[in-house]
Short mmCIF file of C-alpha atoms and ligand atoms in Angstrom, two decimals:
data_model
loop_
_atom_site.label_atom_id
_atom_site.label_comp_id
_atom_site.label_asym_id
_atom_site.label_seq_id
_atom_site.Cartn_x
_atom_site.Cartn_y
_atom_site.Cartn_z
CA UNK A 1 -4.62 17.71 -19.96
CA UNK A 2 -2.53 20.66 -19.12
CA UNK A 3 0.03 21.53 -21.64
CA UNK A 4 3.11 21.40 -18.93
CA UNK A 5 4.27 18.34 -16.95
CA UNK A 6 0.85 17.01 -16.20
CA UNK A 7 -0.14 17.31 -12.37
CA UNK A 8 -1.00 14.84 -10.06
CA UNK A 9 -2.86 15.05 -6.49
CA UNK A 10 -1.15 12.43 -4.08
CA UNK A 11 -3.94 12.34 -1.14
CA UNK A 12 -1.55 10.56 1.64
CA UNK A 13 1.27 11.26 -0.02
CA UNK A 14 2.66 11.61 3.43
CA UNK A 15 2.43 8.02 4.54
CA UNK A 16 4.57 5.19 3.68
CA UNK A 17 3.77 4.55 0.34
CA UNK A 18 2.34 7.60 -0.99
CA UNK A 19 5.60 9.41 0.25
CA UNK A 20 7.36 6.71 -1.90
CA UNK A 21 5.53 7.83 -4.61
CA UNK A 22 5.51 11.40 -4.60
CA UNK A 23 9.31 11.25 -4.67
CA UNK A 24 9.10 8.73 -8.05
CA UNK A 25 6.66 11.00 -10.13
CA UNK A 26 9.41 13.82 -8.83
CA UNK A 27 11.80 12.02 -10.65
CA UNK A 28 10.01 11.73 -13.66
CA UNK A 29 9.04 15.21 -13.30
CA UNK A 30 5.76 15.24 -12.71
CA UNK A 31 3.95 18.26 -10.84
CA UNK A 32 2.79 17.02 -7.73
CA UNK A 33 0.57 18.16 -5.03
CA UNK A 34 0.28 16.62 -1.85
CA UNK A 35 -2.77 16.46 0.24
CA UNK A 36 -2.14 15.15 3.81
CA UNK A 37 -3.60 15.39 7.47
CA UNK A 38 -1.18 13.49 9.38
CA UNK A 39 -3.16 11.34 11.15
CA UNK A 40 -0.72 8.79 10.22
CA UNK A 41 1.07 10.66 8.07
CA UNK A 42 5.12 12.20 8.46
CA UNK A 43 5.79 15.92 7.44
CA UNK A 44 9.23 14.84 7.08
CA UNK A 45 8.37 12.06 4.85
CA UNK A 46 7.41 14.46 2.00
CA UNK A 47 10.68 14.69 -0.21
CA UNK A 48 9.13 17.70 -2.92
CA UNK A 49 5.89 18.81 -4.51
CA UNK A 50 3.40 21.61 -2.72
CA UNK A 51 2.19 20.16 0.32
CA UNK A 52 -1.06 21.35 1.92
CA UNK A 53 -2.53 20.25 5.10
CA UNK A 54 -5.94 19.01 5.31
CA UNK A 55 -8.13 15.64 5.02
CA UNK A 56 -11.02 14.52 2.53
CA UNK A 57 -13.65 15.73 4.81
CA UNK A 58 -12.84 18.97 4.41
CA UNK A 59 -14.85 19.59 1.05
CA UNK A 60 -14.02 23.08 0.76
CA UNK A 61 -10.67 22.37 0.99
CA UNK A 62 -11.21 19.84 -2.05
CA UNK A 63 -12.86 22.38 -4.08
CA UNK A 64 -10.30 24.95 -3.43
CA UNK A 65 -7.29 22.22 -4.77
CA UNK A 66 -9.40 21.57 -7.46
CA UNK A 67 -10.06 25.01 -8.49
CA UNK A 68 -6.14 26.35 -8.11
CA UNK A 69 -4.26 23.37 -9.35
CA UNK A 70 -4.27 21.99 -12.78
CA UNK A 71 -4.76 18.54 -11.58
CA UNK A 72 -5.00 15.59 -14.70
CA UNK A 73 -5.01 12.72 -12.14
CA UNK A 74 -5.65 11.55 -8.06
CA UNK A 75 -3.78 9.23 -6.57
CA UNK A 76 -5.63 8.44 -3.27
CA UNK A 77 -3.24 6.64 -0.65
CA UNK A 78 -5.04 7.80 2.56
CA UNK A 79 -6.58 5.06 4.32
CA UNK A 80 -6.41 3.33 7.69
CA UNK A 81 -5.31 -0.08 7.11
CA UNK A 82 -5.10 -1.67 10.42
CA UNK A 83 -7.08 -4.78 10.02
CA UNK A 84 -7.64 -5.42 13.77
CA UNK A 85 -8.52 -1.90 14.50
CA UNK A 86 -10.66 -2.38 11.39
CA UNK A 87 -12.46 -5.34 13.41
CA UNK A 88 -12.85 -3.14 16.62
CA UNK A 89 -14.13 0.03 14.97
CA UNK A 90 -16.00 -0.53 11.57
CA UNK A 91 -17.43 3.08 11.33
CA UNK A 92 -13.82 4.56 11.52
CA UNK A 93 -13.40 2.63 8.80
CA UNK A 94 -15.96 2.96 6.82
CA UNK A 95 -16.35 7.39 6.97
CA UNK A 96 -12.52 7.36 6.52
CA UNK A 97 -12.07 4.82 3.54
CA UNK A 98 -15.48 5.03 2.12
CA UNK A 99 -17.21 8.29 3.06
CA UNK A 100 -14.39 10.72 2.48
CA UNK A 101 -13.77 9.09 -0.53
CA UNK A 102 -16.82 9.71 -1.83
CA UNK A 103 -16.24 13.62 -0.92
CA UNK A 104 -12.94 13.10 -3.11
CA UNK A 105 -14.69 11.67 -6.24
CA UNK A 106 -17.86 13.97 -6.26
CA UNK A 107 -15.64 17.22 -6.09
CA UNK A 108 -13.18 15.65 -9.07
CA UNK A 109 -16.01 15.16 -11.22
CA UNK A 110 -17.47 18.51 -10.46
CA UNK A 111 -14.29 19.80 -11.95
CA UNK A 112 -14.19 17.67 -14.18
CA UNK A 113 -11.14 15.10 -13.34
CA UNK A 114 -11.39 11.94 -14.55
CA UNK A 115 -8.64 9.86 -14.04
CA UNK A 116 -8.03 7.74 -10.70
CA UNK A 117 -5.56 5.32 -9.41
CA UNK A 118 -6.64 3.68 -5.91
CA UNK A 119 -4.52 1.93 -3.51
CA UNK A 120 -6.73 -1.64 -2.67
CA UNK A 121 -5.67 -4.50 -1.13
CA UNK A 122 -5.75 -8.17 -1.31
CA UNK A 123 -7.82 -8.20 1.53
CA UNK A 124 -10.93 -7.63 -1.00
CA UNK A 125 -9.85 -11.33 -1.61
CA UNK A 126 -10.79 -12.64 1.79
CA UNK A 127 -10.04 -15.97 2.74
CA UNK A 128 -8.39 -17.72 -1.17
CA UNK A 129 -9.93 -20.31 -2.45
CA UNK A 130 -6.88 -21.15 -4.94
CA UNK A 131 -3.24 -19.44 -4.93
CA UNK A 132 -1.44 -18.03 -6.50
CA UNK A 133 -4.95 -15.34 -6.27
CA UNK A 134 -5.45 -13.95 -9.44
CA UNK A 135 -8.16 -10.70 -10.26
CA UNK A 136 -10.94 -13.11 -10.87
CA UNK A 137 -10.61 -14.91 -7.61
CA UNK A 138 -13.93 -14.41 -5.61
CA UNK A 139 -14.30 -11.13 -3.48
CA UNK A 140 -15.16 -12.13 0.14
CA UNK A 141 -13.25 -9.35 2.38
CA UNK A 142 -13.43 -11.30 6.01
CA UNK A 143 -13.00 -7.80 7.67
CA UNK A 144 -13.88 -3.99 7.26
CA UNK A 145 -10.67 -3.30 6.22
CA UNK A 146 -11.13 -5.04 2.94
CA UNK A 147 -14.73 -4.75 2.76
CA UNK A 148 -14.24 -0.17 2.94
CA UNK A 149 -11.22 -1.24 0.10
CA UNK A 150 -14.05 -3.24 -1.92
CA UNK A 151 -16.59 -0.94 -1.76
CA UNK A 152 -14.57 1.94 -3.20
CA UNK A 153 -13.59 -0.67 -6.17
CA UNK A 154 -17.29 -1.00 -6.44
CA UNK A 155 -18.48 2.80 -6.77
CA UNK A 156 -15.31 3.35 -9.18
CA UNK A 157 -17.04 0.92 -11.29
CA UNK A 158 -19.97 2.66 -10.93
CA UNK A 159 -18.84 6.04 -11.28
CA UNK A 160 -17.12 4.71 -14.75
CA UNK A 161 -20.82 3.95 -15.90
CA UNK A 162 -22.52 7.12 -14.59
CA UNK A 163 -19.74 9.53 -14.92
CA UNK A 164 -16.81 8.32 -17.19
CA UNK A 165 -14.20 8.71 -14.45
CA UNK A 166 -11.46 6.38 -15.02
CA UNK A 167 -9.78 4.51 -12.32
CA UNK A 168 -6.84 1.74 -11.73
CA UNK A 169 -7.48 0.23 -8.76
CA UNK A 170 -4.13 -1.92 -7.35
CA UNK A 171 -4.31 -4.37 -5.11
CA UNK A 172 -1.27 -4.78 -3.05
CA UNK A 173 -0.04 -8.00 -1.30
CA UNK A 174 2.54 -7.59 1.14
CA UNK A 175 4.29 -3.70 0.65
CA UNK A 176 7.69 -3.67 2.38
CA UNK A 177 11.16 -2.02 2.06
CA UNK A 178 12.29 1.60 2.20
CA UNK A 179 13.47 3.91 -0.33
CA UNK A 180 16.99 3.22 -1.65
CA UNK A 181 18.28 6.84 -1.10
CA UNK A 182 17.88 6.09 2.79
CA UNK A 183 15.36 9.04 3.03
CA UNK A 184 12.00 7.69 3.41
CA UNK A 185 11.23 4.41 4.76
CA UNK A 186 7.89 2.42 6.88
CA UNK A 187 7.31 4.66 9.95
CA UNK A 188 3.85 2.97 11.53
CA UNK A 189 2.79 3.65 14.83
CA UNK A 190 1.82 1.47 15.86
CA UNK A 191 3.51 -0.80 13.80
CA UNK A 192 1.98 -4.16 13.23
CA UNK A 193 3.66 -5.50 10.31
CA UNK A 194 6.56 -8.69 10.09
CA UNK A 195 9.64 -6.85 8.55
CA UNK A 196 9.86 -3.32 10.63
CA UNK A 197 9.32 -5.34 13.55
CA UNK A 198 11.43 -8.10 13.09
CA UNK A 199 13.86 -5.32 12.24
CA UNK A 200 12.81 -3.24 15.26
CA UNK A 201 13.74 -7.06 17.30
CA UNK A 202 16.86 -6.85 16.27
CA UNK A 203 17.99 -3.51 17.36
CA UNK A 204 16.05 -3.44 20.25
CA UNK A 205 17.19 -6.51 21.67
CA UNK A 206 13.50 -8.07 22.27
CA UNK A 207 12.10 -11.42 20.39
CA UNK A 208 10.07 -11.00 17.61
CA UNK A 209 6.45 -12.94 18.17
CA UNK A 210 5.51 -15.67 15.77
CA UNK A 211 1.90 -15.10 15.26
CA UNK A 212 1.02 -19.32 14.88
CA UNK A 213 3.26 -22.41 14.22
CA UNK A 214 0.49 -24.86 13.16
CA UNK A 215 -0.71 -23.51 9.33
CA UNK A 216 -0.91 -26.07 7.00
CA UNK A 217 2.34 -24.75 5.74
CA UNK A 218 5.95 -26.68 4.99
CA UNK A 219 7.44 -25.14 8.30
CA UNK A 220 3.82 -24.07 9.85
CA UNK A 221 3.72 -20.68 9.64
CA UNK A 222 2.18 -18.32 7.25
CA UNK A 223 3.28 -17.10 4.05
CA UNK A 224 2.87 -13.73 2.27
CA UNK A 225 3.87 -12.02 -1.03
CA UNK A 226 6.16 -8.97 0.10
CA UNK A 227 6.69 -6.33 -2.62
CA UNK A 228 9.15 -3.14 -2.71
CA UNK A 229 7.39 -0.11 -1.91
CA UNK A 230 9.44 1.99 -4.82
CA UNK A 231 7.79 -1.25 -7.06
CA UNK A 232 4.67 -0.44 -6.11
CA UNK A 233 5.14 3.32 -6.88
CA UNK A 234 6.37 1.96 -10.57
CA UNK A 235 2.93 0.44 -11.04
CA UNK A 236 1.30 3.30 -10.08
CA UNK A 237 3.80 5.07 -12.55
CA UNK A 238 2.92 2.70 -15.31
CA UNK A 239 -0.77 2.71 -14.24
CA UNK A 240 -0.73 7.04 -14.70
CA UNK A 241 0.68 6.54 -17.84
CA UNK A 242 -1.98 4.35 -19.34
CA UNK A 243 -4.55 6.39 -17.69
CA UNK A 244 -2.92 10.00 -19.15
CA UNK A 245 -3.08 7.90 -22.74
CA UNK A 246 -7.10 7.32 -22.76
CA UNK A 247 -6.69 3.68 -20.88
CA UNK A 248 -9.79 2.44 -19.50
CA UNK A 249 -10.17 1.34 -15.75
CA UNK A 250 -8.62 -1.86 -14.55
CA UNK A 251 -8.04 -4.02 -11.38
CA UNK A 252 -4.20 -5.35 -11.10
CA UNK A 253 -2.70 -7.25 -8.46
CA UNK A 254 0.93 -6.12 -7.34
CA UNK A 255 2.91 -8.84 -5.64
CA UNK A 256 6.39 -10.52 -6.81
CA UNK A 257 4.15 -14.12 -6.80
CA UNK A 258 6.90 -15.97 -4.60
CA UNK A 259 6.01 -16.46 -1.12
CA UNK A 260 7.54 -16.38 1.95
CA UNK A 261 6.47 -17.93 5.40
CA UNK A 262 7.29 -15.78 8.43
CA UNK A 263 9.84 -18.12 9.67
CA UNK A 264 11.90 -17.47 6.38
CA UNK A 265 11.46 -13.96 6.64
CA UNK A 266 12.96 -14.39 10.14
CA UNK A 267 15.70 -16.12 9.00
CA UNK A 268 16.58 -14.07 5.90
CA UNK A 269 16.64 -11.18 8.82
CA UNK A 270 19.29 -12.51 10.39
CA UNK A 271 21.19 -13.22 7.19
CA UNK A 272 20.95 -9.23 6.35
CA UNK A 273 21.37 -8.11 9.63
CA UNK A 274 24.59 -10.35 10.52
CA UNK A 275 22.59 -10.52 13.67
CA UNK A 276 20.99 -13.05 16.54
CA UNK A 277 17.08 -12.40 16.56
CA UNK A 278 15.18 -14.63 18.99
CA UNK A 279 11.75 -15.95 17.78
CA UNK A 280 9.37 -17.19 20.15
CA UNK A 281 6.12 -19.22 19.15
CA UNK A 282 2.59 -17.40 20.30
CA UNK A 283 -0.71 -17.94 19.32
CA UNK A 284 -2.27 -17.28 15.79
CA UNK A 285 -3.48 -13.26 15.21
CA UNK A 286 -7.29 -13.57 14.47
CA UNK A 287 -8.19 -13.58 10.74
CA UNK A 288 -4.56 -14.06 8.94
CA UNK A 289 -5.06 -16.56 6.33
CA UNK A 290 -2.36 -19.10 5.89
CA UNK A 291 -0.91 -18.49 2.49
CA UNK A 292 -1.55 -15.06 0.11
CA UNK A 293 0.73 -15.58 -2.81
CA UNK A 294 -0.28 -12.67 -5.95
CA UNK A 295 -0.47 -13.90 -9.38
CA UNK A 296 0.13 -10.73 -10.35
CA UNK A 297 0.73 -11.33 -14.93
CA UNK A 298 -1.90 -9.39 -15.68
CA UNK A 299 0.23 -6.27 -14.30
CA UNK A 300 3.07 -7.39 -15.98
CA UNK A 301 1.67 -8.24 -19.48
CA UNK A 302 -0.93 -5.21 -19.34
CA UNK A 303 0.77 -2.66 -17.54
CA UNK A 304 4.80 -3.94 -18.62
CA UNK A 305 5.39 -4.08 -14.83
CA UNK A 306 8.32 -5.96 -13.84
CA UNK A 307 9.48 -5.42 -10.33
CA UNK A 308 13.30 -4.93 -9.54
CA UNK A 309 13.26 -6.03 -6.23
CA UNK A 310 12.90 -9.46 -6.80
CA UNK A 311 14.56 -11.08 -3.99
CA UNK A 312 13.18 -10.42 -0.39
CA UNK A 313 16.96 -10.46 0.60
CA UNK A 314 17.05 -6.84 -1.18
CA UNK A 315 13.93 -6.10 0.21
CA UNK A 316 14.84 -6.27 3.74
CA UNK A 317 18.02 -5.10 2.90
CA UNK A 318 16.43 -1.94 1.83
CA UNK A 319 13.77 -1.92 5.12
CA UNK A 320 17.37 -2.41 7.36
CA UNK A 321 19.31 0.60 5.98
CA UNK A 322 16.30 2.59 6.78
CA UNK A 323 15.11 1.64 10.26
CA UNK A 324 18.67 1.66 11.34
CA UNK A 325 18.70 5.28 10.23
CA UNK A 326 15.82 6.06 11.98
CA UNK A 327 17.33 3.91 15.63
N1 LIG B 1 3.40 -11.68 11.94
C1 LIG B 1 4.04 -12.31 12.99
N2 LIG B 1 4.51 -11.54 14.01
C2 LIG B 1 4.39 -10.19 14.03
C3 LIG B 1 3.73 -9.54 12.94
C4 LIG B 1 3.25 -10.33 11.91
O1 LIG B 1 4.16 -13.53 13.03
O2 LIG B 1 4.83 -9.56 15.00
C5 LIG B 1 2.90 -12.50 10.84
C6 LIG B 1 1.42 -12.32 10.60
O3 LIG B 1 0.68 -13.16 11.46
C7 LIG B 1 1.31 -12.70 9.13
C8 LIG B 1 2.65 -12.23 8.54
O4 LIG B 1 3.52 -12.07 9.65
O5 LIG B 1 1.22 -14.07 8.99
C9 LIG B 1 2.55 -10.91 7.83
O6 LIG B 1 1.87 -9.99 8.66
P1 LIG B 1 1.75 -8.43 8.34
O7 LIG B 1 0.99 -7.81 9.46
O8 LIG B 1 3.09 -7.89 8.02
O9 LIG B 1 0.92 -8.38 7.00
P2 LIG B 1 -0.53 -9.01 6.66
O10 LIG B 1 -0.28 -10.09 5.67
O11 LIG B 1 -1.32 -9.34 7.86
O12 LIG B 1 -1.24 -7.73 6.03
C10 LIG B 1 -1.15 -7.38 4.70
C11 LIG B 1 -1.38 -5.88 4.56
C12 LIG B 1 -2.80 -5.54 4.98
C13 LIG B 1 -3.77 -6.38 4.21
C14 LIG B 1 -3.47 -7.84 4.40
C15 LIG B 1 -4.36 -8.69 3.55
O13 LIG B 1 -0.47 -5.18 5.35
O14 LIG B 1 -3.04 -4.17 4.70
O15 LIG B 1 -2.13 -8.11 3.99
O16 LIG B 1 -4.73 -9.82 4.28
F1 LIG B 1 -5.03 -6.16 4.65
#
């Protein structure tokens, strides 16, 4: 490790949640170096560190960041993540989550870097056969999505074996909220998920779709684990650290274990908001299973994670201040 601040490479550190982290290893004064095309990406999003256009399948560019910059760890955030889409067009999927990846470890272990945090998903979950879901839960991705997420898990494994690079892979539930300073916040386009556009409902005036009422759920409609974006970027702080100390690699799930069904989150909206929002009832979205709650102890007794935003109240609270910002 370099004997300054040690340096980490945020690939996608221009998207929602990598820009959420770049600005907390800031904070703690970390160097940081940004990698980012923009495909989905926000220049403006990127609050500090040395930011260089470019993508993973650029492999010259890799060697050229590997060569100039000190870098001790990779934190790889760039992924698509649309499940549908994921449906539609595997391939995409698969050179952009699993091939460029692989350009991204081979040229760290040609220089010699070792030490990897991944953003997964509980998608690798699939369908759950048991909640709360906890690591050892079955892996049965029902989409590409989750499959291109489990496949990387799989060659990090492998690449432990063959190569000794370490890795934390994190497996987020539901990521929501914005950045308390008001600066960065969820900026999808298109945006599919429940808070920005129950949010987006509310201050455009237009009802917010209920995507199915019949789920075998108390009020019928489905419930997820939402988590703070800045507590996500605390795991990944936490997961660094443990890496940076000679840690070995790990899978963690990141979720607050409570869960909320989409009518509540509705509801809680309006609450926040001081607002009307008008729900209507439309059919179910293909492939959402009914309930994905995180057992996520092993982060917390492992790691010493313990998420601040506890309450989705705060949570959207956070989200709010942001997209009314951005109105
Ligand atoms: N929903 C609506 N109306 C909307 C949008 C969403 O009712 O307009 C519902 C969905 O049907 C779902 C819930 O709100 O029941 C949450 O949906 P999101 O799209 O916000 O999030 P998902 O749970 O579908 O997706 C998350 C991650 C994915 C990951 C997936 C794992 O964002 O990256 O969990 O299944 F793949």
């Amino acid at each position: 490790m370099s004997a300054s601040n040690p340096t980490v490479l945020v690939i996608g550190g221009a998207g929602y949640i990598g820009s959420h982290m770049v600005r907390e290893l800031i904070e703690k004064n970390y160097s940081v170096v940004v990698l980012d095309n923009f495909s989905t990406g926000h220049r403006q999003l990127v609050t500090g560190g040395q930011l260089i256009e470019g993508g993973l399948g650029n492999v010259d560019l890799l060697r050229d960041i590997f060569s100039k910059y000190p870098i001790d760890a990779v934190m790889h955030f760039a992924a698509f993540s649309l499940v549908g889409e994921s449906v539609q067009a595997p391939l995409k999927y698969y050179r952009n989550n699993v091939a460029e990846t692989i350009n991204l470890i081979e040229t760290m272990i040609g220089h010699g870097i070792k030490r990897f945090i991944f953003s997964s998903t509980a998608a690798v979950y699939g369908e759950p056969e048991k909640i709360p879901i906890a690591e050892n839960h079955p892996l049965n991705p029902t989409n590409p999505y989750g499959s291109t997420k489990l496949t990387v898990e799989r060659m990090l494994a492998d690449c432990d074996t063959a190569h000794g690079l370490k890795s934390i892979s994190l497996r987020y539930f539901n990521a929501a909220g914005a950045h308390p300073s008001g600066m960065i916040g969820e900026m999808h386009e298109p945006e599919s998920h429940l808070i920005p556009l129950v949010l987006r409902a509310v201050l455009s005036h237009v009802p917010i779709k209920i995507f199915g009422s019949d789920y075998p759920t108390p009020d019928g409609t489905c419930i997820r684990d939402y988590v703070h974006v800045c507590d996500l970027a605390q795991a990944h702080l936490l997961a660094l650290q443990t890496l940076l100390e000679g840690g070995g690699s790990q899978v963690f799930n990141l979720g607050n274990s409570v869960g909320f069904s989409v009518r509540q989150v509705i509801e809680l909206a309006r609450q926040v908001t001081g607002r009307a929002i008008e729900a209507v009832e439309h059919d179910r979205r293909p492939g959402d299973p009914a309930v994905l709650v995180a057992d996520s102890s092993k982060a917390r007794r492992i790691l010493g994670w313990s998420p601040v935003y506890e309450n989705l109240e705060a949570i959207i609270e956070s989200a709010w201040r942001w997209h009314r910002s951005q109105h």
